[in-house]
Amino acid sequence: MSLRSAIPLLLVLGLVAGCGVARGSGTGDIESSKPKAATSENIQGRWWTWAASEEESTNPVTDTTGEFCDRNQPDDVWFLAGTFGGTFKRTCKVPAGRPVVFPLVNQICTEQQCRRFMATATGKATLDGKAVTPERMEDDNVTVTRVAGNPLSGEEGTTTSYACGIWVRLPPLKPGRHNLTIRGASGNFRTGVDYTLIVQADQQA
């Protein structure tokens, strides 16, 4: 996620039409899950609304340990958050049967700012040591609803903006413990998370 100072606002897990797909680095790459209904516009818009649906002290984006990763999760997908800069280690319990969606780096802003952001945006992720194939989602027009005290703008309300970023969509993970690493950058901004994801067979979506 990009720095809050670059947000006039934007907020993340979002989506809009016309996204490109980045090539994998090798035959061992894990392919992203791409349900037809999950457009880039819906992904980005929903993610940003999720990220703005919790006040700063308990927000999954500002969370340094993973204890708040379950806040306000939707029923059909499990969102993971990046950071406002720097690298954190988080442990998160994920329900079985739930696709996992997250940005490697992303921003919500004007259309022109998104294009500049994506011109230098890079990202990579590995799941249990295997590279994951990301997707580039660019210039999606999204509607974001925020609560008071959120770390993105601090104010409640609904706004329309452009969202862009490099994203990963994973199919439901097998029960057990998984190691997920996320790294993203654009310009001088750097973000990363080392996730330990615990999927329990008796914890259904």
PDB file of C-alpha atoms in Angstrom:
ATOM      1  CA  MET A   1       0.000   0.000   0.000  1.00  0.00           C
ATOM      2  CA  SER A   2       1.263   3.458  -0.755  1.00  0.00           C
ATOM      3  CA  LEU A   3       1.910   6.161   1.814  1.00  0.00           C
ATOM      4  CA  ARG A   4      -1.062   7.958   3.287  1.00  0.00           C
ATOM      5  CA  SER A   5       0.346  11.269   2.089  1.00  0.00           C
ATOM      6  CA  ALA A   6      -0.193  10.037  -1.474  1.00  0.00           C
ATOM      7  CA  ILE A   7      -3.893   9.375  -0.844  1.00  0.00           C
ATOM      8  CA  PRO A   8      -6.327  12.070  -1.981  1.00  0.00           C
ATOM      9  CA  LEU A   9      -7.932   9.312  -1.036  1.00  0.00           C
ATOM     10  CA  LEU A  10      -7.662   5.825  -2.070  1.00  0.00           C
ATOM     11  CA  LEU A  11      -8.019   2.625  -0.094  1.00  0.00           C
ATOM     12  CA  VAL A  12      -7.564  -0.910  -1.069  1.00  0.00           C
ATOM     13  CA  LEU A  13      -8.780  -4.259  -2.131  1.00  0.00           C
ATOM     14  CA  GLY A  14     -10.218  -3.178  -5.315  1.00  0.00           C
ATOM     15  CA  LEU A  15     -10.926  -3.563  -8.993  1.00  0.00           C
ATOM     16  CA  VAL A  16     -11.784  -2.150 -12.384  1.00  0.00           C
ATOM     17  CA  ALA A  17     -12.012  -3.241 -15.981  1.00  0.00           C
ATOM     18  CA  GLY A  18      -9.052  -3.710 -18.259  1.00  0.00           C
ATOM     19  CA  CYS A  19      -6.320  -5.159 -16.070  1.00  0.00           C
ATOM     20  CA  GLY A  20      -3.134  -6.714 -17.395  1.00  0.00           C
ATOM     21  CA  VAL A  21      -1.529  -9.915 -16.154  1.00  0.00           C
ATOM     22  CA  ALA A  22       2.156 -10.085 -15.285  1.00  0.00           C
ATOM     23  CA  ARG A  23       4.131 -13.066 -16.487  1.00  0.00           C
ATOM     24  CA  GLY A  24       5.345 -15.658 -14.023  1.00  0.00           C
ATOM     25  CA  SER A  25       9.023 -16.185 -13.389  1.00  0.00           C
ATOM     26  CA  GLY A  26       9.046 -19.886 -14.149  1.00  0.00           C
ATOM     27  CA  THR A  27       7.141 -23.121 -14.509  1.00  0.00           C
ATOM     28  CA  GLY A  28       6.980 -23.546 -10.736  1.00  0.00           C
ATOM     29  CA  ASP A  29       4.852 -20.428 -10.317  1.00  0.00           C
ATOM     30  CA  ILE A  30       1.503 -20.689  -8.585  1.00  0.00           C
ATOM     31  CA  GLU A  31      -1.313 -19.386 -10.783  1.00  0.00           C
ATOM     32  CA  SER A  32      -3.710 -16.855  -9.306  1.00  0.00           C
ATOM     33  CA  SER A  33      -7.350 -17.790  -8.875  1.00  0.00           C
ATOM     34  CA  LYS A  34      -9.448 -15.695 -11.258  1.00  0.00           C
ATOM     35  CA  PRO A  35     -13.211 -16.212 -10.804  1.00  0.00           C
ATOM     36  CA  LYS A  36     -15.075 -14.571 -13.683  1.00  0.00           C
ATOM     37  CA  ALA A  37     -17.222 -12.555 -11.297  1.00  0.00           C
ATOM     38  CA  ALA A  38     -14.200 -11.133  -9.491  1.00  0.00           C
ATOM     39  CA  THR A  39     -13.315  -8.250 -11.804  1.00  0.00           C
ATOM     40  CA  SER A  40     -10.348  -6.044 -11.044  1.00  0.00           C
ATOM     41  CA  GLU A  41     -12.761  -3.196 -10.307  1.00  0.00           C
ATOM     42  CA  ASN A  42     -14.662  -5.230  -7.715  1.00  0.00           C
ATOM     43  CA  ILE A  43     -11.469  -6.532  -6.153  1.00  0.00           C
ATOM     44  CA  GLN A  44      -9.877  -3.138  -5.700  1.00  0.00           C
ATOM     45  CA  GLY A  45     -13.041  -1.346  -4.622  1.00  0.00           C
ATOM     46  CA  ARG A  46     -14.004  -3.995  -2.096  1.00  0.00           C
ATOM     47  CA  TRP A  47     -10.492  -4.237  -0.711  1.00  0.00           C
ATOM     48  CA  TRP A  48     -10.200  -0.469  -0.157  1.00  0.00           C
ATOM     49  CA  THR A  49     -13.592  -0.374   1.539  1.00  0.00           C
ATOM     50  CA  TRP A  50     -12.450  -3.262   3.758  1.00  0.00           C
ATOM     51  CA  ALA A  51      -9.210  -1.440   4.574  1.00  0.00           C
ATOM     52  CA  ALA A  52     -11.160   1.698   5.486  1.00  0.00           C
ATOM     53  CA  SER A  53     -13.818  -0.117   7.532  1.00  0.00           C
ATOM     54  CA  GLU A  54     -11.834  -0.216  10.787  1.00  0.00           C
ATOM     55  CA  GLU A  55     -10.319   2.553  12.884  1.00  0.00           C
ATOM     56  CA  GLU A  56      -6.543   2.913  12.957  1.00  0.00           C
ATOM     57  CA  SER A  57      -5.826   1.208  16.297  1.00  0.00           C
ATOM     58  CA  THR A  58      -7.375  -2.095  15.156  1.00  0.00           C
ATOM     59  CA  ASN A  59      -6.937  -1.788  11.394  1.00  0.00           C
ATOM     60  CA  PRO A  60      -5.394  -4.752   9.498  1.00  0.00           C
ATOM     61  CA  VAL A  61      -3.108  -2.381   7.554  1.00  0.00           C
ATOM     62  CA  THR A  62      -1.542  -0.804  10.649  1.00  0.00           C
ATOM     63  CA  ASP A  63      -1.530  -4.149  12.513  1.00  0.00           C
ATOM     64  CA  THR A  64       2.040  -5.281  13.285  1.00  0.00           C
ATOM     65  CA  THR A  65       1.266  -8.848  14.466  1.00  0.00           C
ATOM     66  CA  GLY A  66      -1.794 -10.100  12.567  1.00  0.00           C
ATOM     67  CA  GLU A  67      -4.175 -10.080  15.531  1.00  0.00           C
ATOM     68  CA  PHE A  68      -6.639  -7.879  13.645  1.00  0.00           C
ATOM     69  CA  CYS A  69      -6.523  -9.660  10.282  1.00  0.00           C
ATOM     70  CA  ASP A  70     -10.078 -11.005  10.733  1.00  0.00           C
ATOM     71  CA  ARG A  71     -11.716  -7.586  11.136  1.00  0.00           C
ATOM     72  CA  ASN A  72     -14.712  -7.014   8.837  1.00  0.00           C
ATOM     73  CA  GLN A  73     -13.840  -9.825   6.430  1.00  0.00           C
ATOM     74  CA  PRO A  74     -16.464 -10.533   3.722  1.00  0.00           C
ATOM     75  CA  ASP A  75     -18.092 -13.965   3.439  1.00  0.00           C
ATOM     76  CA  ASP A  76     -16.737 -14.956   0.029  1.00  0.00           C
ATOM     77  CA  VAL A  77     -13.056 -13.979   0.143  1.00  0.00           C
ATOM     78  CA  TRP A  78     -10.279 -13.367   2.672  1.00  0.00           C
ATOM     79  CA  PHE A  79      -8.373 -10.113   2.296  1.00  0.00           C
ATOM     80  CA  LEU A  80      -4.809  -9.596   3.455  1.00  0.00           C
ATOM     81  CA  ALA A  81      -3.212  -6.196   3.972  1.00  0.00           C
ATOM     82  CA  GLY A  82       0.144  -4.708   3.148  1.00  0.00           C
ATOM     83  CA  THR A  83       1.635  -1.834   5.147  1.00  0.00           C
ATOM     84  CA  PHE A  84       1.941   1.942   4.920  1.00  0.00           C
ATOM     85  CA  GLY A  85       5.681   1.376   4.526  1.00  0.00           C
ATOM     86  CA  GLY A  86       8.227  -1.024   5.983  1.00  0.00           C
ATOM     87  CA  THR A  87       8.002  -4.759   6.600  1.00  0.00           C
ATOM     88  CA  PHE A  88       5.961  -6.555   9.275  1.00  0.00           C
ATOM     89  CA  LYS A  89       5.591 -10.164  10.397  1.00  0.00           C
ATOM     90  CA  ARG A  90       2.006 -11.306  10.916  1.00  0.00           C
ATOM     91  CA  THR A  91       0.265 -14.537  11.893  1.00  0.00           C
ATOM     92  CA  CYS A  92      -3.286 -14.919  10.648  1.00  0.00           C
ATOM     93  CA  LYS A  93      -5.925 -17.652  10.909  1.00  0.00           C
ATOM     94  CA  VAL A  94      -7.777 -18.099   7.608  1.00  0.00           C
ATOM     95  CA  PRO A  95     -11.047 -20.035   7.192  1.00  0.00           C
ATOM     96  CA  ALA A  96     -10.907 -23.146   5.012  1.00  0.00           C
ATOM     97  CA  GLY A  97     -12.522 -22.818   1.600  1.00  0.00           C
ATOM     98  CA  ARG A  98     -11.944 -19.070   1.266  1.00  0.00           C
ATOM     99  CA  PRO A  99      -9.978 -17.552  -1.657  1.00  0.00           C
ATOM    100  CA  VAL A 100      -7.200 -15.212  -0.485  1.00  0.00           C
ATOM    101  CA  VAL A 101      -6.726 -11.800  -2.123  1.00  0.00           C
ATOM    102  CA  PHE A 102      -4.102  -9.132  -1.441  1.00  0.00           C
ATOM    103  CA  PRO A 103      -2.112  -6.325  -3.053  1.00  0.00           C
ATOM    104  CA  LEU A 104       1.663  -6.403  -3.414  1.00  0.00           C
ATOM    105  CA  VAL A 105       1.614  -2.631  -3.780  1.00  0.00           C
ATOM    106  CA  ASN A 106      -1.349  -0.366  -4.505  1.00  0.00           C
ATOM    107  CA  GLN A 107      -2.716   3.147  -4.441  1.00  0.00           C
ATOM    108  CA  ILE A 108      -5.970   5.084  -4.660  1.00  0.00           C
ATOM    109  CA  CYS A 109      -5.749   8.540  -6.192  1.00  0.00           C
ATOM    110  CA  THR A 110      -6.393  10.333  -9.484  1.00  0.00           C
ATOM    111  CA  GLU A 111      -6.178   8.594 -12.853  1.00  0.00           C
ATOM    112  CA  GLN A 112      -2.968  10.445 -13.730  1.00  0.00           C
ATOM    113  CA  GLN A 113      -1.364   9.640 -10.368  1.00  0.00           C
ATOM    114  CA  CYS A 114      -2.243   5.977 -10.833  1.00  0.00           C
ATOM    115  CA  ARG A 115      -0.464   5.912 -14.167  1.00  0.00           C
ATOM    116  CA  ARG A 116       2.667   7.437 -12.669  1.00  0.00           C
ATOM    117  CA  PHE A 117       2.480   5.026  -9.746  1.00  0.00           C
ATOM    118  CA  MET A 118       2.158   1.976 -12.003  1.00  0.00           C
ATOM    119  CA  ALA A 119       5.019   3.100 -14.237  1.00  0.00           C
ATOM    120  CA  THR A 120       7.490   2.146 -11.485  1.00  0.00           C
ATOM    121  CA  ALA A 121       5.397  -0.377  -9.541  1.00  0.00           C
ATOM    122  CA  THR A 122       6.938  -3.807  -8.939  1.00  0.00           C
ATOM    123  CA  GLY A 123       5.956  -6.690  -6.685  1.00  0.00           C
ATOM    124  CA  LYS A 124       6.476 -10.340  -5.932  1.00  0.00           C
ATOM    125  CA  ALA A 125       5.053 -12.962  -3.610  1.00  0.00           C
ATOM    126  CA  THR A 126       5.927 -16.510  -2.632  1.00  0.00           C
ATOM    127  CA  LEU A 127       3.687 -19.118  -1.028  1.00  0.00           C
ATOM    128  CA  ASP A 128       5.528 -21.921   0.762  1.00  0.00           C
ATOM    129  CA  GLY A 129       8.637 -21.103  -1.229  1.00  0.00           C
ATOM    130  CA  LYS A 130       6.971 -21.020  -4.664  1.00  0.00           C
ATOM    131  CA  ALA A 131       6.544 -17.840  -6.696  1.00  0.00           C
ATOM    132  CA  VAL A 132       3.000 -16.616  -7.215  1.00  0.00           C
ATOM    133  CA  THR A 133       1.899 -15.026 -10.493  1.00  0.00           C
ATOM    134  CA  PRO A 134       0.560 -11.479  -9.850  1.00  0.00           C
ATOM    135  CA  GLU A 135      -1.822  -9.306 -11.856  1.00  0.00           C
ATOM    136  CA  ARG A 136      -1.522  -5.638 -12.741  1.00  0.00           C
ATOM    137  CA  MET A 137      -4.768  -3.740 -12.217  1.00  0.00           C
ATOM    138  CA  GLU A 138      -4.636  -0.228 -13.573  1.00  0.00           C
ATOM    139  CA  ASP A 139      -6.884   2.846 -13.510  1.00  0.00           C
ATOM    140  CA  ASP A 140     -10.011   1.239 -12.053  1.00  0.00           C
ATOM    141  CA  ASN A 141     -12.752   3.666 -11.081  1.00  0.00           C
ATOM    142  CA  VAL A 142     -13.907   2.516  -7.627  1.00  0.00           C
ATOM    143  CA  THR A 143     -16.278   3.596  -4.865  1.00  0.00           C
ATOM    144  CA  VAL A 144     -14.875   3.394  -1.334  1.00  0.00           C
ATOM    145  CA  THR A 145     -16.848   3.643   1.914  1.00  0.00           C
ATOM    146  CA  ARG A 146     -14.914   4.626   5.041  1.00  0.00           C
ATOM    147  CA  VAL A 147     -15.580   4.756   8.784  1.00  0.00           C
ATOM    148  CA  ALA A 148     -14.505   7.552  11.111  1.00  0.00           C
ATOM    149  CA  GLY A 149     -10.963   7.159  12.415  1.00  0.00           C
ATOM    150  CA  ASN A 150      -9.766   4.995   9.533  1.00  0.00           C
ATOM    151  CA  PRO A 151      -6.022   5.284   8.797  1.00  0.00           C
ATOM    152  CA  LEU A 152      -6.550   6.270   5.155  1.00  0.00           C
ATOM    153  CA  SER A 153      -8.379   9.557   5.522  1.00  0.00           C
ATOM    154  CA  GLY A 154      -9.595   9.632   9.119  1.00  0.00           C
ATOM    155  CA  GLU A 155     -13.068  10.609   7.959  1.00  0.00           C
ATOM    156  CA  GLU A 156     -16.215   8.613   7.303  1.00  0.00           C
ATOM    157  CA  GLY A 157     -18.071   8.798   4.027  1.00  0.00           C
ATOM    158  CA  THR A 158     -18.210   7.410   0.499  1.00  0.00           C
ATOM    159  CA  THR A 159     -16.026   8.650  -2.355  1.00  0.00           C
ATOM    160  CA  THR A 160     -15.238   7.656  -5.933  1.00  0.00           C
ATOM    161  CA  SER A 161     -11.632   7.525  -7.072  1.00  0.00           C
ATOM    162  CA  TYR A 162      -9.145   5.609  -9.189  1.00  0.00           C
ATOM    163  CA  ALA A 163      -7.372   2.528  -7.861  1.00  0.00           C
ATOM    164  CA  CYS A 164      -4.365   0.697  -9.209  1.00  0.00           C
ATOM    165  CA  GLY A 165      -1.831  -1.848  -8.071  1.00  0.00           C
ATOM    166  CA  ILE A 166      -0.249  -5.245  -8.395  1.00  0.00           C
ATOM    167  CA  TRP A 167      -2.482  -7.961  -6.954  1.00  0.00           C
ATOM    168  CA  VAL A 168      -2.575 -11.664  -6.146  1.00  0.00           C
ATOM    169  CA  ARG A 169      -5.680 -13.860  -6.000  1.00  0.00           C
ATOM    170  CA  LEU A 170      -5.118 -17.327  -4.523  1.00  0.00           C
ATOM    171  CA  PRO A 171      -7.546 -20.250  -4.512  1.00  0.00           C
ATOM    172  CA  PRO A 172      -8.536 -21.623  -1.072  1.00  0.00           C
ATOM    173  CA  LEU A 173      -5.494 -22.927   0.771  1.00  0.00           C
ATOM    174  CA  LYS A 174      -5.181 -26.464   2.095  1.00  0.00           C
ATOM    175  CA  PRO A 175      -5.574 -26.912   5.866  1.00  0.00           C
ATOM    176  CA  GLY A 176      -2.329 -26.403   7.730  1.00  0.00           C
ATOM    177  CA  ARG A 177       0.369 -23.766   8.086  1.00  0.00           C
ATOM    178  CA  HIS A 178       1.540 -21.723   5.105  1.00  0.00           C
ATOM    179  CA  ASN A 179       4.298 -19.146   4.706  1.00  0.00           C
ATOM    180  CA  LEU A 180       3.449 -16.194   2.482  1.00  0.00           C
ATOM    181  CA  THR A 181       5.880 -13.386   1.669  1.00  0.00           C
ATOM    182  CA  ILE A 182       4.734 -10.134   0.074  1.00  0.00           C
ATOM    183  CA  ARG A 183       7.013  -7.456  -1.344  1.00  0.00           C
ATOM    184  CA  GLY A 184       6.049  -4.360  -3.308  1.00  0.00           C
ATOM    185  CA  ALA A 185       7.515  -1.036  -4.389  1.00  0.00           C
ATOM    186  CA  SER A 186       6.844   2.060  -6.458  1.00  0.00           C
ATOM    187  CA  GLY A 187       9.330   4.900  -6.649  1.00  0.00           C
ATOM    188  CA  ASN A 188      10.826   5.346  -3.175  1.00  0.00           C
ATOM    189  CA  PHE A 189       7.974   3.534  -1.430  1.00  0.00           C
ATOM    190  CA  ARG A 190       8.608  -0.003  -0.105  1.00  0.00           C
ATOM    191  CA  THR A 191       6.223  -2.378   1.626  1.00  0.00           C
ATOM    192  CA  GLY A 192       6.318  -6.004   2.721  1.00  0.00           C
ATOM    193  CA  VAL A 193       4.765  -8.602   4.995  1.00  0.00           C
ATOM    194  CA  ASP A 194       5.925 -12.054   6.083  1.00  0.00           C
ATOM    195  CA  TYR A 195       2.690 -13.897   6.783  1.00  0.00           C
ATOM    196  CA  THR A 196       2.194 -17.154   8.646  1.00  0.00           C
ATOM    197  CA  LEU A 197      -1.258 -18.302   7.537  1.00  0.00           C
ATOM    198  CA  ILE A 198      -2.985 -21.006   9.578  1.00  0.00           C
ATOM    199  CA  VAL A 199      -5.857 -22.744   7.809  1.00  0.00           C
ATOM    200  CA  GLN A 200      -7.907 -25.011  10.054  1.00  0.00           C
ATOM    201  CA  ALA A 201     -10.012 -27.794   8.560  1.00  0.00           C
ATOM    202  CA  ASP A 202     -12.837 -27.206  11.053  1.00  0.00           C
ATOM    203  CA  GLN A 203     -12.899 -23.463  10.344  1.00  0.00           C
ATOM    204  CA  GLN A 204     -15.101 -23.113   7.283  1.00  0.00           C
ATOM    205  CA  ALA A 205     -15.866 -20.075   5.159  1.00  0.00           C
TER     206      ALA A 205
END
